[in-house]
Amino acid sequence: MRKRIYYFTGTGNSLRTAIKIAERLGDAELVSMRTEPDEVSAEDCDVIGFVYPVYHWTVPEHVVKFVEGLKINPNAYIFAVANPSFICGFACEKMAELIRAKGAELSLADVVHCVANYVIVYPPFPSPKFMVPRMEKKAAKIAGDIANRLTKAYPKAGAITRRKMKKFMGPYLELQKYADYPFTVSDACIGCGLCAKVCQCKNIELSDGKPAFLHHCMNCMACVTSCPKRAIGYEITAGDRELLNAAGRKTSIVKLMGLPKKRKLYRNPYVSVQDLTKDTIEIH
Ligand SMILES: Cc1cc2nc3c(=O)[nH]c(=O)nc-3n(C[C@H](O)[C@H](O)[C@H](O)COP(=O)(O)O)c2cc1C
Ligand code: SF4
Ligand code: SF4
């Protein structure tokens, strides 16, 4: 029986959840969604999982595109686990919709609430010391449900989220294409290339020994939090602001964005930078 879990992760929370599920399932393969979907088809799998963070109350666009491009076995046991901080929104129902478009059904979808990792907007919270043990517990519970092939209705967006999605998140989603414009690279950069290796979207190339951002960024925070020299910053210049405002009306989140030098960064304590560079991980 072939078991495969596809994951997208910037700071390791989703990868940690995926690892815990794979450990409980045994003999499972983890595949990063930075791979090309046509190279990692799930047509031969009997258990198929999707594990991902929540961005802007829904499934990250990179994950949507990956799942759309993936071939699956429609008769498999298929599950999804969203890893938001507080607002899961449409992240389960959107995945259900993507799977349904492939002629299959989600057997189970669930949620692990995690440390909020959008460090160019806010410091990580709630405190990892408080939150990580809770995340471990919830992931273990879901892993047990999946190992027992439980079927369960997925959580849906609440009435307020449903009503406010377009107003709050619509403009912000429009700005996604400019997400990496404000990245800066300081003289501390040693050209090690780690930022390119951890990037979940293949959005970084080294050019003259410095990272160049290719404008299909999801703001996953992997490069920011993995740089050994803390050389990557985020500063919205007057030019960027003009672009951002022109693109999508002013949003309160954009006003908050920036990365002060001393702000705390975050990576899940069970996940190493090396783990973030991997395309596949075998769990026995
Ligand atoms: C660009 C971005 C948008 C986010 N939007 C949401 C959101 O809408 N709701 C939420 O609860 N958390 C949101 N978060 C927090 C992440 O979903 C959360 O911290 C997640 O566990 C990170 O997973 P990872 O460590 O696997 O990357 C956002 C984070 C980022 C970077
Ligand atoms: S990880 Fe940091 S030091 Fe290494 S190339 Fe990227 S920005 Fe430079
Ligand atoms: S450039 Fe950085 S923030 Fe953007 S997708 Fe790549 S690793 Fe994530």
Tab-separated table of C-alpha atoms and ligand atoms in Angstrom:
chain	number	residue	atom	x	y	z
A	1	MET	CA	0.000	0.000	0.000
A	2	ARG	CA	1.503	3.335	-1.074
A	3	LYS	CA	1.040	6.280	1.294
A	4	ARG	CA	2.110	9.758	0.285
A	5	ILE	CA	1.684	13.139	1.933
A	6	TYR	CA	2.236	16.335	-0.048
A	7	TYR	CA	3.246	19.297	2.093
A	8	PHE	CA	3.883	23.001	1.741
A	9	THR	CA	5.718	24.710	4.584
A	10	GLY	CA	7.564	27.957	5.194
A	11	THR	CA	8.546	27.663	8.829
A	12	GLY	CA	8.036	23.969	9.509
A	13	ASN	CA	4.646	23.810	11.266
A	14	SER	CA	2.949	22.017	8.379
A	15	LEU	CA	5.974	19.801	7.782
A	16	ARG	CA	5.960	18.806	11.453
A	17	THR	CA	2.264	17.892	11.227
A	18	ALA	CA	2.961	15.882	8.064
A	19	ILE	CA	5.866	14.049	9.723
A	20	LYS	CA	3.748	13.109	12.735
A	21	ILE	CA	1.027	11.701	10.489
A	22	ALA	CA	3.591	9.798	8.380
A	23	GLU	CA	5.200	8.331	11.506
A	24	ARG	CA	1.838	7.080	12.697
A	25	LEU	CA	0.947	5.667	9.256
A	26	GLY	CA	4.376	4.028	8.853
A	27	ASP	CA	6.192	3.539	5.529
A	28	ALA	CA	4.953	6.809	4.105
A	29	GLU	CA	6.589	9.258	1.749
A	30	LEU	CA	6.520	13.014	2.238
A	31	VAL	CA	6.759	15.114	-0.916
A	32	SER	CA	7.288	18.867	-0.899
A	33	MET	CA	4.970	20.913	-3.090
A	34	ARG	CA	8.034	22.692	-4.447
A	35	THR	CA	8.340	19.676	-6.779
A	36	GLU	CA	6.520	19.611	-10.101
A	37	PRO	CA	3.140	17.821	-9.721
A	38	ASP	CA	3.526	15.879	-12.973
A	39	GLU	CA	6.730	14.324	-11.608
A	40	VAL	CA	5.150	13.110	-8.358
A	41	SER	CA	1.783	11.736	-9.464
A	42	ALA	CA	-0.439	10.114	-6.810
A	43	GLU	CA	-2.193	7.783	-9.234
A	44	ASP	CA	-0.525	4.759	-7.615
A	45	CYS	CA	-1.270	5.804	-4.002
A	46	ASP	CA	-3.898	4.296	-1.683
A	47	VAL	CA	-3.511	6.991	0.975
A	48	ILE	CA	-3.002	10.590	-0.166
A	49	GLY	CA	-2.573	13.572	2.174
A	50	PHE	CA	-2.247	17.332	1.759
A	51	VAL	CA	-0.777	19.364	4.618
A	52	TYR	CA	-0.350	23.133	4.331
A	53	PRO	CA	-0.527	26.474	6.162
A	54	VAL	CA	-3.443	28.884	5.781
A	55	TYR	CA	-2.734	32.151	3.964
A	56	HIS	CA	-5.284	34.953	3.916
A	57	TRP	CA	-8.064	32.686	5.196
A	58	THR	CA	-7.638	30.098	2.467
A	59	VAL	CA	-5.301	27.597	0.772
A	60	PRO	CA	-2.023	29.244	-0.396
A	61	GLU	CA	-2.132	29.849	-4.153
A	62	HIS	CA	0.981	27.719	-4.691
A	63	VAL	CA	-0.826	24.775	-3.069
A	64	VAL	CA	-3.918	25.363	-5.225
A	65	LYS	CA	-1.814	25.242	-8.397
A	66	PHE	CA	0.069	22.159	-7.215
A	67	VAL	CA	-3.103	20.227	-6.406
A	68	GLU	CA	-4.722	21.303	-9.678
A	69	GLY	CA	-1.736	19.863	-11.552
A	70	LEU	CA	-1.547	16.601	-9.589
A	71	LYS	CA	-3.005	13.321	-10.846
A	72	ILE	CA	-4.519	11.205	-8.085
A	73	ASN	CA	-6.146	7.823	-7.544
A	74	PRO	CA	-9.797	8.849	-6.973
A	75	ASN	CA	-10.453	5.703	-4.911
A	76	ALA	CA	-7.720	6.471	-2.372
A	77	TYR	CA	-8.285	7.535	1.242
A	78	ILE	CA	-7.648	11.274	0.834
A	79	PHE	CA	-7.094	13.682	3.724
A	80	ALA	CA	-6.153	17.321	4.251
A	81	VAL	CA	-4.755	19.066	7.321
A	82	ALA	CA	-4.673	22.873	7.423
A	83	ASN	CA	-2.261	24.603	9.817
A	84	PRO	CA	-3.513	28.153	10.450
A	85	SER	CA	-2.657	30.321	13.401
A	86	PHE	CA	-6.187	31.466	14.236
A	87	ILE	CA	-8.444	31.763	11.204
A	88	CYS	CA	-8.713	28.668	9.043
A	89	GLY	CA	-11.452	30.241	6.901
A	90	PHE	CA	-11.920	28.435	3.598
A	91	ALA	CA	-8.750	26.322	3.813
A	92	CYS	CA	-10.591	22.992	4.155
A	93	GLU	CA	-13.555	23.659	1.896
A	94	LYS	CA	-11.293	25.016	-0.858
A	95	MET	CA	-9.235	21.805	-0.695
A	96	ALA	CA	-12.430	19.733	-0.808
A	97	GLU	CA	-13.442	21.661	-3.919
A	98	LEU	CA	-10.040	20.998	-5.570
A	99	ILE	CA	-10.302	17.281	-4.834
A	100	ARG	CA	-13.900	17.119	-6.025
A	101	ALA	CA	-12.796	18.661	-9.335
A	102	LYS	CA	-10.674	15.520	-9.760
A	103	GLY	CA	-13.661	13.224	-9.350
A	104	ALA	CA	-12.767	12.263	-5.776
A	105	GLU	CA	-13.841	13.188	-2.239
A	106	LEU	CA	-11.892	14.230	0.834
A	107	SER	CA	-12.333	11.504	3.447
A	108	LEU	CA	-11.139	13.708	6.285
A	109	ALA	CA	-10.003	17.293	6.780
A	110	ASP	CA	-8.890	18.792	10.056
A	111	VAL	CA	-7.022	21.733	11.527
A	112	VAL	CA	-3.940	22.180	13.724
A	113	HIS	CA	-3.779	25.697	15.149
A	114	CYS	CA	-0.134	26.764	15.183
A	115	VAL	CA	2.276	29.561	16.025
A	116	ALA	CA	1.584	32.506	13.701
A	117	ASN	CA	4.678	32.867	11.530
A	118	TYR	CA	4.156	35.968	9.358
A	119	VAL	CA	7.184	37.648	10.881
A	120	ILE	CA	7.312	40.535	8.407
A	121	VAL	CA	3.978	41.633	9.892
A	122	TYR	CA	4.154	40.613	13.578
A	123	PRO	CA	6.449	38.748	15.974
A	124	PRO	CA	5.635	35.011	16.244
A	125	PHE	CA	2.713	34.386	18.598
A	126	PRO	CA	1.395	32.816	20.790
A	127	SER	CA	4.711	31.940	22.401
A	128	PRO	CA	6.134	28.731	20.847
A	129	LYS	CA	6.793	27.449	24.374
A	130	PHE	CA	3.068	27.578	25.062
A	131	MET	CA	1.834	26.656	21.600
A	132	VAL	CA	4.155	23.914	20.298
A	133	PRO	CA	3.114	21.256	22.862
A	134	ARG	CA	-0.526	21.902	21.893
A	135	MET	CA	0.333	21.589	18.200
A	136	GLU	CA	2.110	18.284	18.874
A	137	LYS	CA	-0.914	16.955	20.726
A	138	LYS	CA	-3.422	17.960	18.068
A	139	ALA	CA	-1.265	16.589	15.239
A	140	ALA	CA	-0.939	13.279	17.117
A	141	LYS	CA	-4.722	13.090	17.529
A	142	ILE	CA	-5.317	13.715	13.817
A	143	ALA	CA	-2.577	11.203	12.929
A	144	GLY	CA	-4.483	8.582	14.956
A	145	ASP	CA	-7.731	9.413	13.139
A	146	ILE	CA	-6.000	9.067	9.775
A	147	ALA	CA	-4.283	5.817	10.752
A	148	ASN	CA	-7.760	4.499	11.629
A	149	ARG	CA	-9.077	5.762	8.251
A	150	LEU	CA	-11.715	7.857	9.958
A	151	THR	CA	-14.060	9.796	7.698
A	152	LYS	CA	-15.182	13.144	8.960
A	153	ALA	CA	-16.917	16.274	7.653
A	154	TYR	CA	-14.476	19.109	7.182
A	155	PRO	CA	-14.606	22.424	9.078
A	156	LYS	CA	-16.201	25.270	7.139
A	157	ALA	CA	-15.710	29.040	7.271
A	158	GLY	CA	-17.909	30.796	9.825
A	159	ALA	CA	-20.578	33.304	8.830
A	160	ILE	CA	-18.444	36.387	9.609
A	161	THR	CA	-15.401	35.078	7.720
A	162	ARG	CA	-17.653	34.202	4.801
A	163	ARG	CA	-19.131	37.714	4.774
A	164	LYS	CA	-15.854	39.570	5.230
A	165	MET	CA	-13.506	37.478	3.045
A	166	LYS	CA	-13.859	39.628	-0.054
A	167	LYS	CA	-13.580	42.921	1.817
A	168	PHE	CA	-10.661	41.998	4.115
A	169	MET	CA	-8.652	39.546	2.066
A	170	GLY	CA	-9.668	40.359	-1.534
A	171	PRO	CA	-7.379	43.379	-1.874
A	172	TYR	CA	-4.578	41.592	-0.105
A	173	LEU	CA	-4.775	38.574	-2.415
A	174	GLU	CA	-4.545	40.980	-5.347
A	175	LEU	CA	-1.238	42.214	-3.945
A	176	GLN	CA	0.295	38.755	-3.792
A	177	LYS	CA	2.109	39.249	-7.086
A	178	TYR	CA	4.165	42.018	-5.487
A	179	ALA	CA	4.882	40.020	-2.334
A	180	ASP	CA	8.643	39.896	-2.789
A	181	TYR	CA	9.219	43.438	-4.074
A	182	PRO	CA	10.090	44.794	-0.610
A	183	PHE	CA	12.725	42.143	0.217
A	184	THR	CA	16.173	43.583	0.888
A	185	VAL	CA	19.520	41.801	1.159
A	186	SER	CA	22.122	43.349	3.420
A	187	ASP	CA	25.925	43.317	3.138
A	188	ALA	CA	25.926	40.531	5.739
A	189	CYS	CA	24.958	38.089	2.933
A	190	ILE	CA	27.728	35.538	2.301
A	191	GLY	CA	26.163	34.093	-0.861
A	192	CYS	CA	25.652	30.656	0.698
A	193	GLY	CA	22.460	30.025	-1.319
A	194	LEU	CA	20.503	28.545	1.577
A	195	CYS	CA	17.619	30.963	0.965
A	196	ALA	CA	17.236	29.556	-2.569
A	197	LYS	CA	17.333	25.976	-1.273
A	198	VAL	CA	14.605	26.478	1.342
A	199	CYS	CA	12.335	28.529	-0.924
A	200	GLN	CA	9.064	26.650	-1.314
A	201	CYS	CA	8.260	28.295	-4.635
A	202	LYS	CA	11.630	28.246	-6.447
A	203	ASN	CA	11.423	32.026	-6.280
A	204	ILE	CA	15.101	32.729	-5.506
A	205	GLU	CA	18.144	32.485	-7.756
A	206	LEU	CA	21.658	33.581	-6.874
A	207	SER	CA	22.823	36.367	-9.135
A	208	ASP	CA	26.415	37.585	-8.598
A	209	GLY	CA	26.397	35.714	-5.308
A	210	LYS	CA	23.291	37.461	-3.981
A	211	PRO	CA	19.663	36.267	-3.942
A	212	ALA	CA	17.423	37.633	-6.678
A	213	PHE	CA	13.660	37.295	-6.169
A	214	LEU	CA	11.686	36.118	-9.194
A	215	HIS	CA	8.233	37.519	-8.378
A	216	HIS	CA	6.215	34.410	-7.698
A	217	CYS	CA	6.638	34.601	-3.934
A	218	MET	CA	4.072	33.409	-1.391
A	219	ASN	CA	5.708	35.220	1.559
A	220	CYS	CA	6.161	31.826	3.204
A	221	MET	CA	8.971	33.224	5.412
A	222	ALA	CA	11.350	30.287	4.788
A	223	CYS	CA	14.147	32.471	3.377
A	224	VAL	CA	13.752	35.162	6.039
A	225	THR	CA	13.941	32.759	8.952
A	226	SER	CA	16.586	30.401	7.486
A	227	CYS	CA	19.295	32.885	6.481
A	228	PRO	CA	22.301	32.195	8.759
A	229	LYS	CA	23.311	35.884	8.616
A	230	ARG	CA	19.856	37.371	8.985
A	231	ALA	CA	20.622	39.246	5.799
A	232	ILE	CA	17.079	39.274	4.379
A	233	GLY	CA	14.932	42.198	5.437
A	234	TYR	CA	11.560	43.584	4.336
A	235	GLU	CA	11.201	47.291	3.778
A	236	ILE	CA	8.311	48.797	1.882
A	237	THR	CA	9.827	51.787	0.064
A	238	ALA	CA	7.796	54.725	-1.213
A	239	GLY	CA	7.938	53.156	-4.703
A	240	ASP	CA	6.713	49.786	-3.437
A	241	ARG	CA	3.922	51.470	-1.530
A	242	GLU	CA	2.761	53.275	-4.620
A	243	LEU	CA	2.684	49.983	-6.504
A	244	LEU	CA	0.916	48.154	-3.714
A	245	ASN	CA	-1.671	50.869	-3.294
A	246	ALA	CA	-2.257	51.156	-7.026
A	247	ALA	CA	-2.671	47.409	-7.295
A	248	GLY	CA	-5.287	46.862	-4.746
A	249	ARG	CA	-6.480	49.761	-2.599
A	250	LYS	CA	-4.836	50.330	0.748
A	251	THR	CA	-4.998	47.389	3.090
A	252	SER	CA	-4.336	47.542	6.774
A	253	ILE	CA	-1.948	44.588	6.542
A	254	VAL	CA	0.261	46.344	4.002
A	255	LYS	CA	0.525	49.302	6.350
A	256	LEU	CA	1.868	46.977	9.027
A	257	MET	CA	4.417	45.196	6.874
A	258	GLY	CA	8.149	45.495	7.528
A	259	LEU	CA	10.858	43.620	9.352
A	260	PRO	CA	12.592	45.502	12.163
A	261	LYS	CA	16.150	44.240	12.674
A	262	LYS	CA	15.498	42.944	16.161
A	263	ARG	CA	12.212	41.182	15.577
A	264	LYS	CA	12.093	37.559	16.715
A	265	LEU	CA	12.006	35.004	13.905
A	266	TYR	CA	10.374	31.572	14.069
A	267	ARG	CA	10.879	28.003	12.891
A	268	ASN	CA	9.133	24.956	14.330
A	269	PRO	CA	11.609	23.532	16.870
A	270	TYR	CA	11.259	19.965	15.522
A	271	VAL	CA	12.176	20.997	11.973
A	272	SER	CA	15.695	21.909	10.838
A	273	VAL	CA	16.742	24.244	8.039
A	274	GLN	CA	18.064	21.131	6.258
A	275	ASP	CA	14.572	19.598	6.441
A	276	LEU	CA	13.218	22.670	4.659
A	277	THR	CA	15.628	22.088	1.751
A	278	LYS	CA	14.377	18.554	1.045
A	279	ASP	CA	12.078	17.581	-1.824
A	280	THR	CA	11.145	14.197	-0.353
A	281	ILE	CA	11.415	12.536	3.057
A	282	GLU	CA	10.901	8.795	3.609
A	283	ILE	CA	9.388	7.745	6.938
A	284	HIS	CA	9.589	4.070	7.998
B	1	LIG	C1	1.455	35.042	4.049
B	1	LIG	C2	0.825	34.494	5.283
B	1	LIG	C3	-0.534	34.590	5.462
B	1	LIG	C4	-1.131	34.016	6.604
B	1	LIG	N1	-2.500	34.088	6.730
B	1	LIG	C5	-3.090	33.444	7.771
B	1	LIG	C6	-4.511	33.394	7.895
B	1	LIG	O1	-5.246	33.892	7.056
B	1	LIG	N2	-5.048	32.761	8.967
B	1	LIG	C7	-4.271	32.193	9.917
B	1	LIG	O2	-4.814	31.624	10.882
B	1	LIG	N3	-2.916	32.191	9.835
B	1	LIG	C8	-2.314	32.797	8.781
B	1	LIG	N4	-0.937	32.777	8.676
B	1	LIG	C9	-0.150	32.031	9.677
B	1	LIG	C10	0.233	30.641	9.162
B	1	LIG	O3	-0.844	30.002	8.510
B	1	LIG	C11	0.698	29.719	10.305
B	1	LIG	O4	1.637	30.316	11.115
B	1	LIG	C12	1.209	28.382	9.753
B	1	LIG	O5	1.242	27.447	10.810
B	1	LIG	C13	2.588	28.456	9.137
B	1	LIG	O6	2.885	27.177	8.620
B	1	LIG	P1	4.320	26.723	8.172
B	1	LIG	O7	5.214	26.807	9.405
B	1	LIG	O8	4.146	25.318	7.723
B	1	LIG	O9	4.781	27.622	7.093
B	1	LIG	C14	-0.322	33.364	7.574
B	1	LIG	C15	1.052	33.297	7.393
B	1	LIG	C16	1.621	33.848	6.264
B	1	LIG	C17	3.115	33.730	6.095
B	2	SF4	S1	20.800	32.566	3.004
B	2	SF4	FE1	21.374	34.614	3.626
B	2	SF4	S2	23.588	34.642	3.516
B	2	SF4	FE2	22.917	32.858	2.330
B	2	SF4	S3	22.708	33.640	0.208
B	2	SF4	FE3	20.706	33.840	1.149
B	2	SF4	S4	20.673	35.962	1.967
B	2	SF4	FE4	22.819	35.432	1.546
B	3	SF4	S1	11.191	34.119	-1.657
B	3	SF4	FE1	11.253	33.660	0.525
B	3	SF4	S2	9.218	34.211	1.304
B	3	SF4	FE2	9.068	34.091	-0.951
B	3	SF4	S3	8.361	32.012	-1.367
B	3	SF4	FE3	10.628	31.966	-1.434
B	3	SF4	S4	11.299	31.435	0.636
B	3	SF4	FE4	9.135	32.032	0.728
